[in-house]
Amino acid sequence: MQANLSESWTIGPVEVPSRLVLAPMAGVSVQAFRRQGRRFGAGLVCSEMVSCAGLHHHNERTLGYLRIASDERPLAVQIFGSEPAVMAEAAVMVESAGADLVDINFGCPVRKVTKTGAGATLLDDPDLACRIVDAVAGAVDLPVTVKMRRGLENGSRACLEVGPRLVQAGAQSLTLHPRSARQMYTGTADHALTAELVERVDVPVVASGDITSRARAQAVLATTGAAAVMVGRAAQGNPWALREMLDGDAAEPSREEVAAELILFVRETVRELGERRASGFLKKFYGWYLGRGRFPRPFKQELVQLATTEDVELRLLAAAPGAAELLERLEAELPTGDEILLDMPISIYGGG
């Protein structure tokens, strides 16, 4: 039986309007990315992982991750760390910022995270992992969710032992990326493991890893019994992948559509990060948007070398003049001035 990706589901009291979840990705999941994901059909979007230590010390850049707009909800803010009390404090700040869910990262395989005892390392210390979930769940009224990998080493089945314990500690949903931390993003995601986890817990499980098309999303839902699928790299610079998964519309976007979405993304990112930070941050997105045969390869290199984001906009509009009308329509549909800001003097909210 084919899974209906447009069907709603719930995590605790939070209703999620589709079975597509946009993954939390470091250096990618800024507010502009999340808002775009919601427009193209993602039922739930996630912030990139936020350091609980950074929130504890009121680091301005870290606090900047807690800006939330109404059109990106429901939204999960993902936190990482290894100290239960500090994680609980961070969760309270996430709740105050207006998030719908607090997600805990027990899956990041990157060395700078794991060496602090956070991320995937916690799958090897299930007692501490459970204390973190218990502390966070006890500190907030929001549903607490956990994203994890299968374990640290190839072939590990740690997630099957840790997962049910995390649910007992207070997790109301689990996301499993069934690769090991050692694998990083190589090889394939073993969703037979996802199916086993679904059988062992009584909360919704989100299947993450290698979700690249409607056919793949439906197959994973059908064979695992998962509540939803998480889309990551397939949506980078390609929100049309979400539309294809949701309703089967596989039509390639026109150059005008690509240019309009990219310009909107550029403007929203500059508003969020400021021109200086955004200019460097955006360079990787040019290749993601303009690839797949949409524009000639040299065009991406031309954009990367331009001095300002305004120059990038002008060049895109010159290459696709019809994008201006589409852009105007997209901007008119965005809500303005509704972000929930913490009651602190945080200069980054002004794009600093």
GROMACS .gro file of C-alpha atoms in nm:
model
  352
    1MET     CA    1   0.000   0.000   0.000
    2GLN     CA    2   0.134   0.341  -0.096
    3ALA     CA    3   0.197   0.582   0.190
    4ASN     CA    4   0.017   0.915   0.172
    5LEU     CA    5   0.291   1.173   0.222
    6SER     CA    6   0.033   1.452   0.248
    7GLU     CA    7  -0.128   1.295   0.554
    8SER     CA    8  -0.088   1.468   0.890
    9TRP     CA    9   0.054   1.303   1.202
   10THR     CA   10   0.137   1.412   1.556
   11ILE     CA   11   0.424   1.434   1.802
   12GLY     CA   12   0.253   1.469   2.136
   13PRO     CA   13   0.010   1.761   2.093
   14VAL     CA   14   0.194   1.901   1.787
   15GLU     CA   15   0.021   1.831   1.456
   16VAL     CA   16   0.255   1.795   1.159
   17PRO     CA   17   0.071   1.858   0.830
   18SER     CA   18   0.277   1.629   0.604
   19ARG     CA   19   0.506   1.331   0.641
   20LEU     CA   20   0.810   1.518   0.511
   21VAL     CA   21   1.054   1.654   0.769
   22LEU     CA   22   1.329   1.893   0.659
   23ALA     CA   23   1.652   1.785   0.825
   24PRO     CA   24   1.862   1.994   1.061
   25MET     CA   25   2.185   2.058   0.869
   26ALA     CA   26   2.481   2.254   1.001
   27GLY     CA   27   2.567   2.548   0.778
   28VAL     CA   28   2.245   2.505   0.581
   29SER     CA   29   1.928   2.520   0.794
   30VAL     CA   30   1.903   2.895   0.841
   31GLN     CA   31   1.560   3.054   0.870
   32ALA     CA   32   1.540   3.124   0.496
   33PHE     CA   33   1.596   2.754   0.424
   34ARG     CA   34   1.331   2.647   0.675
   35ARG     CA   35   1.070   2.895   0.551
   36GLN     CA   36   1.129   2.781   0.196
   37GLY     CA   37   1.095   2.418   0.303
   38ARG     CA   38   0.755   2.486   0.458
   39ARG     CA   39   0.638   2.664   0.142
   40PHE     CA   40   0.730   2.358  -0.067
   41GLY     CA   41   0.553   2.109   0.157
   42ALA     CA   42   0.773   2.006   0.448
   43GLY     CA   43   0.541   1.940   0.741
   44LEU     CA   44   0.812   1.999   1.001
   45VAL     CA   45   1.136   2.196   0.973
   46CYS     CA   46   1.437   2.191   1.203
   47SER     CA   47   1.704   2.440   1.297
   48GLU     CA   48   2.065   2.345   1.258
   49MET     CA   49   2.207   2.210   1.581
   50VAL     CA   50   2.253   2.475   1.847
   51SER     CA   51   2.523   2.454   2.113
   52CYS     CA   52   2.375   2.446   2.463
   53ALA     CA   53   2.705   2.589   2.590
   54GLY     CA   54   2.667   2.882   2.348
   55LEU     CA   55   2.316   2.948   2.477
   56HIS     CA   56   2.435   2.915   2.837
   57HIS     CA   57   2.702   3.182   2.780
   58HIS     CA   58   2.458   3.402   2.580
   59ASN     CA   59   2.684   3.391   2.276
   60GLU     CA   60   2.528   3.634   2.028
   61ARG     CA   61   2.575   3.418   1.721
   62THR     CA   62   2.428   3.114   1.898
   63LEU     CA   63   2.132   3.313   2.027
   64GLY     CA   64   2.070   3.423   1.669
   65TYR     CA   65   1.961   3.067   1.587
   66LEU     CA   66   1.655   3.124   1.807
   67ARG     CA   67   1.475   3.362   1.574
   68ILE     CA   68   1.144   3.208   1.470
   69ALA     CA   69   0.878   3.326   1.224
   70SER     CA   70   0.517   3.210   1.212
   71ASP     CA   71   0.541   3.066   0.862
   72GLU     CA   72   0.809   2.813   0.959
   73ARG     CA   73   0.603   2.647   1.231
   74PRO     CA   74   0.584   2.372   1.334
   75LEU     CA   75   0.954   2.404   1.406
   76ALA     CA   76   1.197   2.191   1.603
   77VAL     CA   77   1.509   2.357   1.744
   78GLN     CA   78   1.788   2.104   1.783
   79ILE     CA   79   2.033   2.136   2.072
   80PHE     CA   80   2.352   1.947   2.150
   81GLY     CA   81   2.569   1.907   2.456
   82SER     CA   82   2.668   1.655   2.720
   83GLU     CA   83   2.561   1.810   3.052
   84PRO     CA   84   2.200   1.744   3.156
   85ALA     CA   85   2.157   2.067   3.354
   86VAL     CA   86   2.298   2.287   3.076
   87MET     CA   87   2.089   2.107   2.815
   88ALA     CA   88   1.778   2.164   3.028
   89GLU     CA   89   1.862   2.535   3.054
   90ALA     CA   90   1.904   2.553   2.676
   91ALA     CA   91   1.569   2.380   2.627
   92VAL     CA   92   1.396   2.645   2.839
   93MET     CA   93   1.543   2.913   2.613
   94VAL     CA   94   1.424   2.723   2.305
   95GLU     CA   95   1.075   2.708   2.451
   96SER     CA   96   1.083   3.082   2.531
   97ALA     CA   97   1.185   3.155   2.172
   98GLY     CA   98   0.862   2.999   2.044
   99ALA     CA   99   0.972   2.660   1.908
  100ASP     CA  100   0.719   2.377   1.891
  101LEU     CA  101   0.964   2.095   1.969
  102VAL     CA  102   1.301   2.054   2.138
  103ASP     CA  103   1.517   1.808   1.946
  104ILE     CA  104   1.828   1.656   2.102
  105ASN     CA  105   2.122   1.559   1.882
  106PHE     CA  106   2.265   1.215   1.956
  107GLY     CA  107   2.377   1.162   1.600
  108CYS     CA  108   2.635   1.418   1.488
  109PRO     CA  109   2.951   1.231   1.379
  110VAL     CA  110   3.176   1.538   1.340
  111ARG     CA  111   3.489   1.527   1.554
  112LYS     CA  112   3.456   1.875   1.704
  113VAL     CA  113   3.120   1.767   1.849
  114THR     CA  114   3.197   1.410   1.950
  115LYS     CA  115   3.523   1.504   2.126
  116THR     CA  116   3.317   1.708   2.375
  117GLY     CA  117   3.111   1.401   2.463
  118ALA     CA  118   2.810   1.522   2.262
  119GLY     CA  119   2.645   1.401   1.942
  120ALA     CA  120   2.682   1.036   1.841
  121THR     CA  121   2.924   0.970   2.131
  122LEU     CA  122   2.626   0.959   2.367
  123LEU     CA  123   2.503   0.638   2.203
  124ASP     CA  124   2.797   0.472   2.381
  125ASP     CA  125   2.685   0.620   2.714
  126PRO     CA  126   2.312   0.541   2.731
  127ASP     CA  127   2.287   0.628   3.101
  128LEU     CA  128   2.405   0.985   3.036
  129ALA     CA  129   2.189   1.007   2.722
  130CYS     CA  130   1.884   0.912   2.929
  131ARG     CA  131   1.971   1.164   3.200
  132ILE     CA  132   1.990   1.437   2.935
  133VAL     CA  133   1.650   1.346   2.790
  134ASP     CA  134   1.498   1.324   3.138
  135ALA     CA  135   1.641   1.665   3.235
  136VAL     CA  136   1.520   1.833   2.915
  137ALA     CA  137   1.174   1.673   2.929
  138GLY     CA  138   1.138   1.783   3.290
  139ALA     CA  139   1.235   2.142   3.213
  140VAL     CA  140   0.989   2.222   2.932
  141ASP     CA  141   0.628   2.166   2.836
  142LEU     CA  142   0.720   2.108   2.471
  143PRO     CA  143   0.754   1.757   2.326
  144VAL     CA  144   1.116   1.638   2.333
  145THR     CA  145   1.250   1.444   2.035
  146VAL     CA  146   1.585   1.277   1.965
  147LYS     CA  147   1.784   1.233   1.642
  148MET     CA  148   2.041   0.956   1.644
  149ARG     CA  149   2.255   0.729   1.430
  150ARG     CA  150   2.273   0.351   1.450
  151GLY     CA  151   2.586   0.376   1.669
  152LEU     CA  152   2.949   0.478   1.652
  153GLU     CA  153   3.090   0.178   1.465
  154ASN     CA  154   2.986   0.010   1.139
  155GLY     CA  155   2.733  -0.262   1.205
  156SER     CA  156   2.641  -0.123   1.546
  157ARG     CA  157   2.289  -0.189   1.674
  158ALA     CA  158   2.321   0.050   1.968
  159CYS     CA  159   2.019   0.252   1.856
  160LEU     CA  160   1.791  -0.047   1.917
  161GLU     CA  161   1.902  -0.068   2.278
  162VAL     CA  162   1.923   0.306   2.348
  163GLY     CA  163   1.606   0.411   2.162
  164PRO     CA  164   1.350   0.245   2.394
  165ARG     CA  165   1.534   0.380   2.698
  166LEU     CA  166   1.520   0.734   2.558
  167VAL     CA  167   1.145   0.697   2.515
  168GLN     CA  168   1.115   0.584   2.877
  169ALA     CA  169   1.317   0.892   2.976
  170GLY     CA  170   1.070   1.123   2.800
  171ALA     CA  171   1.138   1.132   2.424
  172GLN     CA  172   0.811   1.160   2.230
  173SER     CA  173   0.961   1.085   1.889
  174LEU     CA  174   1.287   0.938   1.755
  175THR     CA  175   1.462   1.007   1.426
  176LEU     CA  176   1.703   0.739   1.308
  177HIS     CA  177   1.972   0.785   1.047
  178PRO     CA  178   2.083   0.423   1.015
  179ARG     CA  179   2.442   0.488   0.925
  180SER     CA  180   2.720   0.467   1.180
  181ALA     CA  181   2.913   0.772   1.292
  182ARG     CA  182   3.220   0.618   1.130
  183GLN     CA  183   3.037   0.600   0.796
  184MET     CA  184   2.956   0.971   0.801
  185TYR     CA  185   2.756   0.998   0.472
  186THR     CA  186   2.915   0.712   0.278
  187GLY     CA  187   2.751   0.384   0.186
  188THR     CA  188   2.376   0.343   0.223
  189ALA     CA  189   2.130   0.391   0.507
  190ASP     CA  190   2.017   0.054   0.644
  191HIS     CA  191   1.644   0.109   0.689
  192ALA     CA  192   1.592  -0.252   0.799
  193LEU     CA  193   1.725  -0.113   1.126
  194THR     CA  194   1.461   0.162   1.114
  195ALA     CA  195   1.190  -0.103   1.085
  196GLU     CA  196   1.329  -0.281   1.391
  197LEU     CA  197   1.328   0.040   1.593
  198VAL     CA  198   0.965   0.108   1.494
  199GLU     CA  199   0.873  -0.233   1.639
  200ARG     CA  200   1.049  -0.158   1.969
  201VAL     CA  201   0.899   0.182   2.057
  202ASP     CA  202   0.548   0.323   2.087
  203VAL     CA  203   0.629   0.676   1.965
  204PRO     CA  204   0.657   0.803   1.605
  205VAL     CA  205   0.985   0.721   1.433
  206VAL     CA  206   1.120   0.939   1.152
  207ALA     CA  207   1.332   0.763   0.891
  208SER     CA  208   1.637   0.963   0.783
  209GLY     CA  209   1.895   0.884   0.517
  210ASP     CA  210   1.888   0.850   0.136
  211ILE     CA  211   1.540   1.002   0.097
  212THR     CA  212   1.585   1.143  -0.252
  213SER     CA  213   1.254   1.093  -0.437
  214ARG     CA  214   0.883   1.031  -0.395
  215ALA     CA  215   0.930   0.663  -0.481
  216ARG     CA  216   1.205   0.625  -0.224
  217ALA     CA  217   1.010   0.811   0.045
  218GLN     CA  218   0.703   0.596  -0.009
  219ALA     CA  219   0.908   0.275  -0.013
  220VAL     CA  220   1.082   0.361   0.315
  221LEU     CA  221   0.753   0.449   0.486
  222ALA     CA  222   0.588   0.133   0.357
  223THR     CA  223   0.869  -0.105   0.455
  224THR     CA  224   0.962   0.045   0.792
  225GLY     CA  225   0.631   0.158   0.939
  226ALA     CA  226   0.792   0.495   1.015
  227ALA     CA  227   0.562   0.793   1.071
  228ALA     CA  228   0.758   1.024   0.840
  229VAL     CA  229   1.075   1.061   0.638
  230MET     CA  230   1.347   1.322   0.683
  231VAL     CA  231   1.486   1.494   0.374
  232GLY     CA  232   1.834   1.639   0.392
  233ARG     CA  233   2.088   1.680   0.114
  234ALA     CA  234   1.827   1.622  -0.159
  235ALA     CA  235   1.666   1.957  -0.068
  236GLN     CA  236   1.983   2.165  -0.068
  237GLY     CA  237   1.925   2.430  -0.332
  238ASN     CA  238   1.643   2.214  -0.459
  239PRO     CA  239   1.312   2.275  -0.277
  240TRP     CA  240   1.138   2.133  -0.583
  241ALA     CA  241   1.246   1.788  -0.456
  242LEU     CA  242   1.002   1.835  -0.167
  243ARG     CA  243   0.721   1.920  -0.408
  244GLU     CA  244   0.800   1.609  -0.615
  245MET     CA  245   0.793   1.388  -0.306
  246LEU     CA  246   0.468   1.535  -0.183
  247ASP     CA  247   0.254   1.537  -0.495
  248GLY     CA  248   0.456   1.368  -0.769
  249ASP     CA  249   0.517   1.691  -0.964
  250ALA     CA  250   0.852   1.609  -1.120
  251ALA     CA  251   0.857   1.906  -1.359
  252GLU     CA  252   1.194   2.078  -1.361
  253PRO     CA  253   1.171   2.443  -1.255
  254SER     CA  254   1.229   2.705  -1.520
  255ARG     CA  255   1.535   2.928  -1.507
  256GLU     CA  256   1.308   3.210  -1.393
  257GLU     CA  257   1.178   3.001  -1.101
  258VAL     CA  258   1.528   2.900  -0.998
  259ALA     CA  259   1.655   3.258  -1.013
  260ALA     CA  260   1.356   3.395  -0.820
  261GLU     CA  261   1.390   3.137  -0.541
  262LEU     CA  262   1.764   3.192  -0.518
  263ILE     CA  263   1.731   3.571  -0.502
  264LEU     CA  264   1.465   3.543  -0.231
  265PHE     CA  265   1.691   3.304  -0.041
  266VAL     CA  266   1.981   3.550  -0.075
  267ARG     CA  267   1.774   3.844   0.051
  268GLU     CA  268   1.633   3.651   0.346
  269THR     CA  269   1.978   3.522   0.441
  270VAL     CA  270   2.129   3.872   0.428
  271ARG     CA  271   1.846   3.994   0.651
  272GLU     CA  272   1.924   3.718   0.898
  273LEU     CA  273   2.304   3.707   0.893
  274GLY     CA  274   2.407   4.046   0.760
  275GLU     CA  275   2.587   4.109   0.430
  276ARG     CA  276   2.936   4.010   0.545
  277ARG     CA  277   2.846   3.670   0.688
  278ALA     CA  278   2.582   3.595   0.427
  279SER     CA  279   2.816   3.665   0.136
  280GLY     CA  280   3.045   3.377   0.230
  281PHE     CA  281   2.769   3.150   0.358
  282LEU     CA  282   2.574   3.168   0.032
  283LYS     CA  283   2.852   3.064  -0.206
  284LYS     CA  284   2.786   2.689  -0.169
  285PHE     CA  285   2.418   2.745  -0.245
  286TYR     CA  286   2.491   2.890  -0.589
  287GLY     CA  287   2.617   2.554  -0.711
  288TRP     CA  288   2.327   2.369  -0.550
  289TYR     CA  289   2.064   2.592  -0.713
  290LEU     CA  290   2.226   2.636  -1.053
  291GLY     CA  291   2.342   2.276  -1.102
  292ARG     CA  292   2.141   1.984  -1.243
  293GLY     CA  293   2.179   2.139  -1.589
  294ARG     CA  294   1.972   2.446  -1.498
  295PHE     CA  295   2.246   2.697  -1.586
  296PRO     CA  296   2.584   2.660  -1.760
  297ARG     CA  297   2.858   2.555  -1.519
  298PRO     CA  298   3.071   2.870  -1.567
  299PHE     CA  299   2.778   3.082  -1.448
  300LYS     CA  300   2.809   2.948  -1.093
  301GLN     CA  301   3.179   3.038  -1.085
  302GLU     CA  302   3.091   3.385  -1.205
  303LEU     CA  303   2.848   3.435  -0.915
  304VAL     CA  304   3.096   3.307  -0.657
  305GLN     CA  305   3.348   3.570  -0.765
  306LEU     CA  306   3.110   3.867  -0.739
  307ALA     CA  307   3.184   4.107  -0.455
  308THR     CA  308   2.835   4.159  -0.308
  309THR     CA  309   2.501   3.983  -0.290
  310GLU     CA  310   2.350   4.279  -0.475
  311ASP     CA  311   2.584   4.202  -0.765
  312VAL     CA  312   2.466   3.841  -0.752
  313GLU     CA  313   2.102   3.950  -0.772
  314LEU     CA  314   2.168   4.178  -1.068
  315ARG     CA  315   2.352   3.902  -1.256
  316LEU     CA  316   2.073   3.651  -1.193
  317LEU     CA  317   1.808   3.896  -1.313
  318ALA     CA  318   2.013   3.966  -1.624
  319ALA     CA  319   2.030   3.592  -1.695
  320ALA     CA  320   1.659   3.536  -1.623
  321PRO     CA  321   1.467   3.867  -1.656
  322GLY     CA  322   1.131   3.700  -1.599
  323ALA     CA  323   1.238   3.615  -1.245
  324ALA     CA  324   1.161   3.971  -1.128
  325GLU     CA  325   0.784   3.922  -1.149
  326LEU     CA  326   0.800   3.583  -0.974
  327LEU     CA  327   1.021   3.730  -0.702
  328GLU     CA  328   0.778   4.013  -0.638
  329ARG     CA  329   0.497   3.761  -0.593
  330LEU     CA  330   0.703   3.544  -0.355
  331GLU     CA  331   0.801   3.840  -0.139
  332ALA     CA  332   0.442   3.962  -0.118
  333GLU     CA  333   0.339   3.628   0.032
  334LEU     CA  334   0.595   3.634   0.313
  335PRO     CA  335   0.479   3.754   0.656
  336THR     CA  336   0.687   4.035   0.804
  337GLY     CA  337   0.771   4.153   1.151
  338ASP     CA  338   0.636   3.850   1.335
  339GLU     CA  339   0.955   3.696   1.467
  340ILE     CA  340   0.967   3.601   1.834
  341LEU     CA  341   1.283   3.746   1.982
  342LEU     CA  342   1.427   3.673   2.322
  343ASP     CA  343   1.419   3.961   2.566
  344MET     CA  344   1.792   4.025   2.539
  345PRO     CA  345   2.012   4.280   2.363
  346ILE     CA  346   2.106   4.051   2.074
  347SER     CA  347   2.260   4.250   1.793
  348ILE     CA  348   2.249   3.957   1.551
  349TYR     CA  349   1.872   3.999   1.524
  350GLY     CA  350   1.944   4.316   1.333
  351GLY     CA  351   2.170   4.128   1.094
  352GLY     CA  352   2.489   4.209   1.285
   0.00000   0.00000   0.00000
